[in-house]
XYZ file of C-alpha atoms in Angstrom:
689
model
C -19.745 49.201 51.616
C -23.466 49.674 52.070
C -23.557 52.203 49.249
C -21.771 49.765 46.945
C -24.376 47.042 47.571
C -27.208 49.354 46.745
C -25.555 50.650 43.575
C -23.602 47.941 41.703
C -23.059 50.309 38.760
C -20.695 52.297 40.938
C -18.155 49.475 40.669
C -15.180 50.423 38.591
C -15.906 49.493 34.925
C -12.267 48.620 34.308
C -12.411 45.920 36.999
C -15.625 44.492 35.507
C -14.085 44.287 32.039
C -10.891 42.762 33.437
C -12.815 40.144 35.390
C -14.886 39.189 32.334
C -11.781 38.825 30.175
C -10.226 36.629 32.838
C -13.302 34.404 32.978
C -13.403 34.045 29.186
C -9.686 33.270 29.161
C -10.156 30.559 31.773
C -13.013 29.114 29.733
C -10.815 28.893 26.651
C -7.691 27.753 28.526
C -8.720 26.247 31.858
C -5.965 25.990 34.446
C -5.968 22.423 35.772
C -5.984 22.431 39.534
C -5.373 19.486 41.841
C -8.526 18.114 43.399
C -8.358 17.737 47.173
C -10.231 15.493 49.550
C -12.252 18.458 50.803
C -13.302 19.404 47.250
C -16.459 17.331 46.767
C -14.541 14.487 48.452
C -12.654 13.920 45.196
C -9.350 12.736 46.578
C -6.969 11.497 43.895
C -4.896 8.386 43.907
C -1.125 8.863 44.111
C -0.665 8.352 40.364
C -3.063 11.227 39.606
C -1.576 13.705 42.090
C 1.633 14.007 40.127
C 1.989 16.626 37.465
C 3.322 13.992 35.094
C 3.997 10.284 35.378
C 7.406 8.961 34.434
C 6.853 6.599 31.520
C 9.633 4.564 29.922
C 8.371 4.237 26.372
C 10.551 1.253 25.559
C 9.260 -0.827 28.480
C 5.649 0.067 27.739
C 6.172 -0.743 24.065
C 7.674 -4.140 24.864
C 4.675 -4.951 27.065
C 2.247 -3.758 24.399
C 3.761 -5.433 21.357
C 4.839 -8.679 22.967
C 6.847 -11.441 21.364
C 5.903 -10.585 17.762
C 7.656 -7.238 17.742
C 10.602 -8.647 15.739
C 8.501 -9.888 12.814
C 6.702 -6.530 12.639
C 10.028 -4.677 12.687
C 11.250 -6.885 9.858
C 8.250 -5.834 7.748
C 8.684 -2.135 8.545
C 12.404 -2.284 7.766
C 11.768 -4.028 4.454
C 9.486 -1.260 3.222
C 11.627 1.492 4.689
C 14.568 0.173 2.654
C 12.457 0.047 -0.533
C 10.825 3.434 -1.092
C 9.767 2.285 -4.571
C 7.363 -0.144 -2.834
C 5.828 2.511 -0.583
C 2.392 3.579 -1.804
C 2.527 7.165 -3.130
C -0.111 9.769 -2.340
C -1.309 9.980 -5.940
C -1.811 6.670 -7.715
C -4.371 5.313 -10.164
C -6.500 2.225 -9.531
C -4.601 0.057 -11.999
C -1.196 1.241 -10.781
C -2.232 0.620 -7.168
C -3.307 -2.928 -7.961
C -0.003 -3.744 -9.611
C 1.939 -2.091 -6.791
C 0.042 -4.175 -4.225
C 0.936 -7.334 -6.117
C 4.615 -6.327 -6.255
C 4.543 -5.439 -2.552
C 3.120 -8.842 -1.671
C 5.569 -10.701 -3.914
C 8.442 -8.764 -2.338
C 7.341 -9.672 1.175
C 6.962 -13.357 0.361
C 9.833 -13.909 -2.039
C 12.435 -11.354 -0.923
C 11.752 -10.671 2.762
C 10.908 -14.332 3.395
C 7.618 -13.661 5.195
C 5.635 -16.901 4.781
C 2.282 -16.402 6.530
C 0.243 -19.494 5.633
C 1.650 -21.873 8.253
C 0.855 -19.324 10.968
C -2.830 -19.206 9.955
C -3.249 -22.567 11.715
C -0.116 -23.134 13.799
C 0.362 -19.678 15.348
C -2.573 -17.333 14.578
C -1.280 -14.591 16.894
C 1.860 -14.274 14.779
C -0.201 -14.203 11.586
C -2.396 -11.369 12.919
C 0.724 -9.441 13.993
C 2.033 -9.755 10.420
C -1.255 -8.537 8.956
C -1.401 -5.565 11.351
C 2.098 -4.429 10.343
C 1.408 -4.897 6.632
C -1.897 -3.035 6.943
C -0.044 -0.125 8.562
C 2.031 0.191 5.385
C -1.031 0.068 3.102
C -4.451 -1.234 4.109
C -5.018 -2.474 0.554
C -1.934 -4.654 0.882
C -3.143 -5.995 4.245
C -6.524 -6.930 2.774
C -5.029 -8.471 -0.360
C -2.688 -10.570 1.754
C -5.633 -11.557 3.984
C -7.609 -12.728 0.944
C -4.681 -14.854 -0.225
C -3.758 -16.460 3.097
C -6.615 -16.172 5.568
C -9.531 -16.609 3.145
C -8.313 -18.566 0.108
C -5.521 -20.401 1.911
C -7.474 -20.660 5.164
C -10.504 -22.185 3.462
C -8.361 -24.875 1.819
C -6.610 -25.698 5.104
C -9.619 -25.446 7.431
C -12.370 -26.866 5.216
C -10.306 -29.340 3.230
C -8.483 -32.519 4.197
C -4.948 -33.847 3.853
C -5.166 -34.329 0.090
C -5.958 -30.636 -0.379
C -3.177 -29.455 1.920
C -0.653 -31.708 0.178
C -1.630 -30.393 -3.248
C -2.151 -26.686 -2.593
C -0.361 -25.553 0.584
C 3.098 -24.798 -0.781
C 1.862 -23.140 -3.971
C -0.587 -20.922 -2.076
C 2.148 -19.968 0.382
C 4.632 -19.084 -2.388
C 2.022 -17.107 -4.392
C 2.277 -19.526 -7.307
C -1.464 -20.090 -6.789
C -3.001 -16.685 -6.054
C -6.637 -17.195 -5.185
C -10.015 -15.825 -4.152
C -12.768 -16.459 -1.633
C -16.050 -16.547 -3.561
C -18.873 -16.503 -1.041
C -20.758 -13.198 -1.446
C -23.316 -12.941 -4.238
C -25.052 -9.963 -5.770
C -28.299 -10.734 -3.920
C -26.885 -12.433 -0.822
C -24.164 -11.112 1.486
C -24.972 -11.567 5.172
C -27.449 -14.395 4.508
C -24.927 -16.977 3.338
C -27.419 -19.834 3.578
C -29.461 -18.050 0.933
C -26.766 -18.158 -1.770
C -27.960 -19.560 -5.095
C -24.826 -20.832 -6.871
C -25.171 -24.605 -7.314
C -22.688 -27.471 -7.588
C -24.412 -30.552 -8.994
C -22.678 -33.936 -8.827
C -22.477 -35.934 -12.051
C -21.908 -39.628 -11.129
C -21.163 -40.535 -14.739
C -18.099 -38.299 -15.073
C -17.286 -38.149 -11.324
C -17.399 -34.345 -11.453
C -19.282 -31.384 -10.042
C -20.853 -28.879 -12.388
C -20.814 -25.293 -11.058
C -23.578 -22.989 -12.310
C -24.763 -19.447 -11.703
C -28.540 -19.849 -12.147
C -29.428 -16.131 -12.389
C -27.889 -12.660 -12.205
C -28.546 -12.435 -8.468
C -26.240 -15.426 -7.949
C -23.203 -13.772 -9.574
C -20.311 -13.843 -7.118
C -19.665 -10.177 -6.294
C -16.914 -8.132 -4.608
C -14.532 -11.082 -4.838
C -11.026 -9.930 -3.860
C -8.162 -10.912 -6.230
C -10.693 -11.943 -8.908
C -10.468 -9.023 -11.332
C -6.739 -9.315 -12.117
C -4.543 -11.746 -10.199
C -6.591 -14.720 -8.993
C -6.042 -18.138 -10.594
C -8.261 -20.172 -8.237
C -11.249 -19.599 -6.007
C -12.908 -21.269 -3.056
C -16.462 -21.150 -4.368
C -19.346 -21.559 -1.926
C -22.349 -23.252 -3.502
C -25.282 -25.504 -2.699
C -24.242 -29.115 -3.131
C -26.915 -30.923 -5.168
C -26.993 -34.726 -5.424
C -29.086 -36.594 -8.025
C -31.974 -38.652 -6.632
C -34.501 -41.073 -8.070
C -37.592 -39.273 -6.788
C -39.755 -36.636 -8.451
C -37.474 -33.770 -7.393
C -34.482 -35.273 -9.167
C -31.914 -33.653 -6.837
C -31.329 -33.310 -3.108
C -29.940 -30.086 -1.586
C -27.204 -30.945 0.937
C -26.540 -27.334 1.920
C -23.694 -24.883 1.336
C -20.251 -26.392 0.717
C -16.938 -25.019 -0.569
C -15.252 -26.113 -3.820
C -11.867 -25.336 -5.359
C -12.535 -23.895 -8.818
C -9.693 -22.931 -11.218
C -10.416 -19.511 -12.779
C -7.567 -18.828 -15.187
C -5.099 -20.798 -17.261
C -1.858 -21.111 -15.299
C 0.257 -20.243 -18.363
C -1.786 -17.738 -20.378
C -3.736 -16.272 -17.436
C -6.869 -16.268 -19.606
C -10.252 -17.092 -18.064
C -11.106 -20.789 -18.411
C -14.138 -21.996 -20.410
C -17.475 -21.270 -18.732
C -16.038 -18.598 -16.434
C -16.845 -14.914 -16.890
C -14.796 -12.435 -14.892
C -15.775 -8.788 -14.587
C -14.084 -5.904 -12.798
C -16.070 -4.236 -9.982
C -14.223 -1.014 -10.813
C -13.131 1.942 -8.750
C -14.256 1.873 -5.110
C -14.471 4.369 -2.248
C -11.260 2.852 -0.898
C -9.015 -0.224 -1.062
C -8.336 0.348 -4.749
C -5.176 -1.731 -4.502
C -7.454 -4.778 -4.165
C -8.808 -6.068 -7.481
C -12.422 -6.919 -6.636
C -14.282 -8.744 -9.363
C -17.503 -10.557 -10.245
C -17.681 -14.240 -11.279
C -20.317 -16.080 -13.316
C -20.132 -19.859 -13.843
C -21.742 -21.655 -16.767
C -21.461 -25.454 -16.629
C -17.960 -25.331 -15.169
C -16.793 -28.882 -14.454
C -14.393 -29.694 -11.609
C -13.175 -33.064 -10.246
C -15.016 -34.561 -7.253
C -11.788 -34.194 -5.269
C -12.157 -30.404 -5.479
C -14.929 -30.540 -2.870
C -13.450 -29.280 0.417
C -14.718 -32.275 2.329
C -13.818 -31.877 5.993
C -17.453 -31.661 7.081
C -19.153 -33.524 4.248
C -18.068 -35.811 1.414
C -19.484 -37.452 -1.715
C -18.406 -40.946 -2.722
C -17.761 -42.147 -6.274
C -21.296 -43.551 -6.487
C -22.858 -40.283 -5.313
C -23.533 -41.090 -1.646
C -23.196 -38.280 0.874
C -21.506 -38.794 4.267
C -20.885 -36.417 7.143
C -20.013 -36.595 10.807
C -22.575 -33.819 11.367
C -26.232 -34.868 11.108
C -27.966 -31.744 9.753
C -27.485 -29.016 7.167
C -27.524 -26.360 9.892
C -24.816 -28.068 11.937
C -22.606 -28.480 8.860
C -23.162 -24.844 7.924
C -22.310 -23.669 11.448
C -19.142 -25.776 11.459
C -18.115 -24.391 8.062
C -18.575 -20.761 9.080
C -17.013 -21.429 12.475
C -13.754 -22.334 10.777
C -13.786 -18.993 8.971
C -14.196 -16.827 12.085
C -10.497 -15.924 11.934
C -11.345 -13.251 9.362
C -13.299 -11.327 11.997
C -10.503 -11.703 14.513
C -8.031 -10.357 11.963
C -10.229 -7.388 11.051
C -10.656 -6.400 14.700
C -6.888 -6.546 15.216
C -6.185 -4.600 12.008
C -8.777 -1.967 12.904
C -6.973 -1.313 16.185
C -3.779 -0.917 14.127
C -5.465 1.756 12.001
C -6.673 3.525 15.156
C -3.100 3.560 16.513
C -1.874 5.274 13.343
C -4.639 7.904 13.461
C -3.991 8.579 17.162
C -0.276 8.945 16.569
C -0.692 11.451 13.734
C -3.384 13.530 15.447
C -1.751 13.649 18.889
C 1.759 14.426 17.640
C 0.341 17.179 15.484
C -1.742 18.560 18.374
C 1.280 18.629 20.682
C 3.305 20.778 18.296
C 0.644 22.869 16.588
C 0.274 26.179 18.448
C -2.670 28.570 18.219
C -3.675 31.551 20.375
C -2.750 32.024 24.011
C -2.908 34.540 26.859
C -2.305 38.197 25.898
C 1.333 39.089 25.161
C 2.437 35.500 25.762
C 3.522 32.730 23.376
C 0.854 30.687 21.641
C -0.001 27.388 23.293
C -0.215 23.822 21.989
C -3.705 23.014 20.756
C -3.615 19.865 22.906
C -3.678 22.191 25.919
C -7.225 23.176 24.994
C -9.809 21.184 26.915
C -11.891 20.676 23.760
C -8.946 19.004 21.973
C -8.275 16.823 24.996
C -11.917 15.745 25.027
C -11.650 14.738 21.378
C -8.394 12.820 21.571
C -7.647 11.591 25.091
C -10.679 9.263 25.525
C -9.907 8.007 22.021
C -6.327 7.245 23.024
C -7.641 5.440 26.115
C -10.028 3.445 23.914
C -7.162 2.499 21.595
C -5.284 0.980 24.520
C -8.443 -0.769 25.733
C -9.125 -2.214 22.277
C -5.518 -3.352 21.949
C -5.705 -5.528 25.060
C -9.196 -6.791 24.152
C -8.035 -7.943 20.712
C -4.919 -9.534 22.238
C -7.291 -11.562 24.417
C -9.500 -12.386 21.427
C -6.505 -13.610 19.422
C -5.391 -15.686 22.417
C -8.686 -17.535 22.873
C -9.004 -17.953 19.090
C -5.563 -19.614 19.110
C -6.663 -21.883 21.962
C -9.804 -22.798 20.019
C -7.746 -23.771 16.952
C -5.628 -26.094 19.099
C -8.258 -27.640 21.399
C -11.444 -27.488 19.257
C -13.307 -27.152 22.554
C -17.013 -26.725 21.711
C -17.697 -24.250 24.494
C -14.700 -22.165 23.428
C -15.858 -22.301 19.790
C -19.179 -20.709 20.751
C -17.456 -18.130 22.929
C -15.026 -17.111 20.159
C -17.814 -16.954 17.577
C -19.882 -14.468 19.604
C -16.964 -12.481 20.991
C -15.249 -12.078 17.614
C -18.538 -10.879 16.123
C -19.019 -8.322 18.894
C -15.464 -7.005 19.114
C -15.135 -6.764 15.334
C -18.400 -4.809 15.094
C -17.695 -2.533 18.055
C -14.057 -1.742 17.273
C -14.466 -1.151 13.532
C -17.452 1.161 14.089
C -15.522 3.145 16.698
C -12.436 3.410 14.481
C -14.502 4.598 11.505
C -15.939 7.472 13.567
C -12.590 8.265 15.168
C -10.817 8.706 11.830
C -13.092 11.645 11.041
C -12.524 13.094 14.521
C -8.740 12.860 14.057
C -8.911 14.546 10.672
C -11.002 17.361 12.130
C -8.661 17.680 15.120
C -5.806 18.434 12.721
C -7.681 21.246 10.988
C -6.811 22.113 7.400
C -3.547 20.188 7.448
C -5.493 17.037 8.289
C -7.213 17.411 4.927
C -3.954 17.062 3.016
C -3.769 13.592 1.470
C -0.125 13.244 2.491
C -1.241 13.063 6.133
C -3.164 9.822 5.459
C -6.501 10.518 7.170
C -8.469 10.451 3.916
C -6.883 7.215 2.741
C -7.196 5.579 6.155
C -10.836 6.617 6.447
C -11.789 5.420 2.951
C -9.825 2.177 3.123
C -11.063 1.286 6.608
C -14.716 2.156 6.004
C -15.576 -1.241 4.502
C -14.316 -2.972 7.661
C -17.808 -2.265 9.012
C -19.343 -4.422 6.277
C -17.166 -7.310 5.174
C -16.650 -10.434 7.279
C -20.148 -9.703 8.573
C -22.170 -6.477 8.574
C -21.750 -4.849 11.985
C -25.471 -4.596 12.687
C -25.920 -8.282 11.884
C -22.926 -9.264 14.028
C -24.230 -7.340 17.042
C -27.520 -9.215 16.697
C -25.557 -12.470 16.935
C -24.069 -11.225 20.210
C -27.518 -10.260 21.527
C -28.943 -13.648 20.531
C -26.122 -15.402 22.361
C -26.674 -13.270 25.470
C -30.357 -14.197 25.485
C -29.416 -17.851 25.062
C -27.062 -17.565 28.058
C -29.806 -15.780 30.031
C -32.106 -18.718 29.370
C -29.357 -21.195 30.298
C -28.881 -19.416 33.608
C -32.461 -20.019 34.654
C -32.371 -23.613 33.430
C -29.210 -24.382 35.394
C -26.993 -24.800 32.331
C -23.283 -24.025 31.988
C -22.401 -20.512 30.882
C -19.697 -19.887 28.313
C -16.457 -18.399 29.629
C -17.082 -14.782 28.620
C -20.606 -14.694 30.036
C -19.811 -16.056 33.515
C -20.510 -12.713 35.151
C -24.180 -13.023 34.129
C -24.719 -15.735 36.722
C -23.875 -13.284 39.486
C -25.354 -10.271 37.759
C -28.839 -11.737 37.517
C -28.832 -12.122 41.303
C -26.800 -9.126 42.461
C -26.751 -6.410 39.846
C -30.518 -6.429 39.292
C -31.347 -5.761 42.925
C -32.076 -2.174 43.950
C -28.930 0.007 43.876
C -27.306 0.506 47.263
C -28.337 4.024 48.403
C -25.006 4.438 50.211
C -22.590 3.417 47.429
C -24.637 5.345 44.856
C -23.517 8.510 46.672
C -19.853 7.649 47.183
C -17.857 10.177 45.213
C -14.273 9.917 46.381
C -11.665 9.376 43.664
C -10.403 6.231 45.392
C -13.866 4.710 44.941
C -14.372 6.015 41.392
C -10.957 4.697 40.332
C -11.597 1.304 41.933
C -11.742 -1.314 39.144
C -14.523 -3.107 41.002
C -16.781 -0.052 40.921
C -16.038 0.515 37.235
C -16.626 -3.080 36.167
C -19.722 -3.424 38.355
C -21.194 -0.323 36.710
C -20.590 -1.684 33.202
C -22.034 -5.085 34.090
C -25.008 -3.604 35.931
C -26.017 -1.736 32.766
C -25.639 -4.869 30.624
C -27.682 -6.948 33.072
C -30.560 -4.479 33.177
C -30.585 -4.264 29.383
C -30.576 -8.061 29.129
C -33.417 -8.557 31.567
C -35.573 -5.823 30.015
C -34.874 -7.156 26.494
C -35.994 -10.648 27.550
C -39.204 -9.238 29.053
C -39.987 -7.148 25.971
C -39.331 -10.012 23.562
C -41.585 -12.317 25.548
C -44.346 -9.708 25.546
C -44.183 -8.806 21.839
C -43.739 -12.365 20.580
C -47.276 -13.218 21.736
C -48.688 -10.778 19.189
C -45.980 -10.321 16.549
C -44.299 -13.731 16.573
C -40.591 -14.301 17.061
C -39.351 -12.398 14.006
C -41.687 -9.437 14.553
C -40.793 -9.205 18.238
C -37.082 -9.257 17.428
C -37.521 -6.461 14.894
C -39.602 -4.415 17.339
C -36.830 -4.645 19.964
C -33.888 -4.398 17.540
C -32.366 -1.113 18.731
C -32.641 -2.329 22.328
C -30.823 -5.532 21.360
C -28.029 -3.649 19.573
C -27.496 -1.474 22.655
C -27.405 -4.627 24.794
C -24.719 -6.188 22.588
C -22.565 -3.051 22.632
C -22.902 -2.789 26.420
C -21.756 -6.386 26.859
C -18.752 -5.896 24.570
C -17.772 -2.763 26.499
C -17.862 -4.840 29.699
C -15.557 -7.460 28.176
C -13.172 -4.784 26.873
C -12.926 -3.117 30.290
C -12.401 -6.454 32.062
C -9.487 -7.301 29.754
C -7.983 -3.828 30.165
C -8.106 -4.154 33.950
C -6.420 -7.577 33.724
C -3.696 -6.133 31.477
C -3.007 -3.329 33.960
C -2.697 -5.826 36.818
C -0.303 -8.055 34.854
C 2.040 -5.269 33.714
C 5.466 -5.986 35.283
C 6.929 -2.465 35.094
C 5.589 -0.152 37.871
C 5.795 3.048 35.813
C 4.090 1.459 32.816
C 1.467 -0.006 35.121
C 0.749 3.421 36.643
C 0.360 4.918 33.165
C -1.947 2.104 32.042
C -4.021 2.465 35.232
C -4.516 6.155 34.470
C -5.562 5.385 30.898
C -7.864 2.567 32.046
C -9.568 4.886 34.553
C -10.185 7.425 31.807
C -11.614 4.753 29.518
C -13.990 3.452 32.198
C -15.190 6.757 33.642
C -15.595 8.385 30.244
C -17.830 5.475 29.148
C -19.881 5.740 32.343
C -20.255 9.499 31.883
C -21.323 9.084 28.249
C -24.251 6.946 29.434
C -24.837 8.744 32.729
C -28.567 9.055 31.964
C -28.976 5.287 32.248
C -27.313 5.226 35.664
C -29.253 8.250 36.892
C -32.608 6.848 35.757
C -32.298 3.901 38.133
C -30.459 5.817 40.898
C -27.329 3.722 40.441
C -25.452 7.032 40.527
C -26.693 9.948 42.640
C -26.481 13.531 41.250
C -23.420 14.438 43.342
C -21.646 11.259 42.221
C -22.455 11.996 38.568
C -20.895 15.430 38.986
C -17.831 13.869 40.584
C -17.459 11.399 37.695
C -17.613 14.256 35.195
C -15.069 16.294 37.128
C -12.656 13.404 37.556
C -12.968 12.453 33.871
C -11.897 15.987 32.908
C -8.929 15.791 35.244
C -7.887 12.357 33.964
C -8.027 13.672 30.379
C -5.564 16.371 31.398
C -3.315 13.832 33.125
C -3.313 11.540 30.078
C -2.539 14.570 27.910
C 0.660 14.993 29.974
C 1.907 11.566 28.898
C 0.202 11.458 25.481
C 3.508 11.633 23.596
C 4.901 8.646 25.492
C 1.667 6.706 25.008
C 1.641 7.092 21.214
C 5.409 6.574 21.003
C 4.822 3.195 22.675
C 2.902 2.100 19.575
C 6.391 2.199 17.997
C 5.209 2.999 14.471
C 7.892 3.970 11.919
C 7.858 7.430 10.319
C 7.059 6.104 6.862
C 3.827 4.659 8.335
C 2.651 7.675 10.328
C 3.746 10.258 7.734
C 3.812 12.941 10.404
C 1.981 16.173 9.541
C 3.848 19.453 9.179
C 4.987 21.179 12.346
C 5.928 17.796 13.796
C 9.547 17.767 12.719
C 11.670 19.792 10.362
C 12.329 16.872 8.006
C 8.606 16.164 7.642
C 7.990 19.867 7.070
C 10.593 19.938 4.294
C 9.017 16.887 2.648
C 5.576 18.457 2.914
C 6.760 21.712 1.325
C 8.350 19.755 -1.481
C 5.138 17.807 -2.037
C 2.889 20.860 -2.259
C 5.369 22.627 -4.552
C 6.937 25.383 -2.420
């Protein structure tokens, strides 16, 4: 023994080589081992000790999809029965546009799906319809959203009874296909800066719509290039005056403007329509540009819910200022953001389903002289896909909550709820769409070369979804709205005001979370503690509270030298991080609530496992923040990392059941090869074997 210590080279070389091969093999294919209480005190909860949870997919699916499952199934069945209306892999721009129109006409006129009444009466059902339609073809989902949520929604929400009586039925039946003309070539996010003008002529009792310069051309207007017959045009309302200026600017209002002749479909006098052409994605949507030259419309075409003009040219409004009228107008259009967030989660479900099913059945490499193993058994693949699957579930429940409070807002018109929905929809839309955009590339990569085949949808999903980060509010701009609202709530807290519903935790956090971290709890590392929802939510909220306080201090400091705008710009990245942190806190809170409310014990155990992975993975991703302030001690950070790895493995064991619970039909997921023999045969036929 002594001789062996002094001369390590004497050790048998065969044993050294064997040991090294074993270590490399374990690195490539780690063997998950149960963690015991004596192993860094990481005891696991009962649900995590099992090799695999028993999950009844049907019960989990019913809980996930809720009461609108039937209407979604009706949509899926309609397209499944009509393969000629399913979007092919190879299709030109013009063919795709016409197919989208036929798809929409089929849904409305054959399948009897009539969405417009749900836009106001039952928004949750409308968003469920849009999610299912978007799963078939995102272009179709967007085109339908333009028709019903934007064009139809603007008439219903910004108009009055006379507009609903005249237009509702014909919008709903597609007799009046329309557009939503807000964005201009030089103004997108800054809607108050738009330059299109609508000047009232008291002699003829009409408005004259004009595009004063090229920068004011309405741009990227969906349905405009081919199918639209009307548009809700947003313009500055100008009234004639008897002073030196000659006109008075009453702010941005919406007007119904006919675009094409109802019989010939030709553009009406004074209206120029141009095609925006081929895009990165969404080529089934006919985006166009509109220029108006002295286009006259009746005074009644002003959507006058928040402001009206009398026959003699007098302006009346229940809201006293331009800014309040503008806020009320945009507030009624916030449903677009809610719908995009919900649809983005739908896209993420599709991508998860394709990537995880493929990864379960695709086999590569393995131990010597043994069968190859599923690529989802590799830790690296689990790290790519399992936290993403957990996030998909988290986002699902967060958007369900968002849709719920949006529906309440539409019924009650509660001012506090209006502000809450405005900020929360901005934040969730920005956060979810950005995450989905990144995840689509990860899913494609996780499927290797087969993921690059167009038939497997990743390319189309990625290109079509990409613009979700821009329209209905650029994500960076929307996150700034969230940050601004947080700072407003922070100020309210210290002035004794009432906090909006979603921000209630800030009242406690400013007192509790900003105190020095408890040196005892910062070292607790047992799994029971780490999987405690209170620890997880406290950690998320602690981070948000510190970011909020430090942002307020920095803004106050820089504003003395740079002014308000300069200070905001100097702290912009800090503010964006603050907004994202707050939205993550809301998402986790809603996920925890959904787990607690789940009536089926097995489904609840599965959701708890997924929720734990979501929370701990997020904490680990920002572990530097927690370490910097000693909120988490080094041994606890190590325990979080270790438990996150183990939870990823546990979620992998039920990954099939979790994606099956999304209950997506085969013609939507278009399963990659190696998933099932039928799909493989179709794939071979497509590529010409």
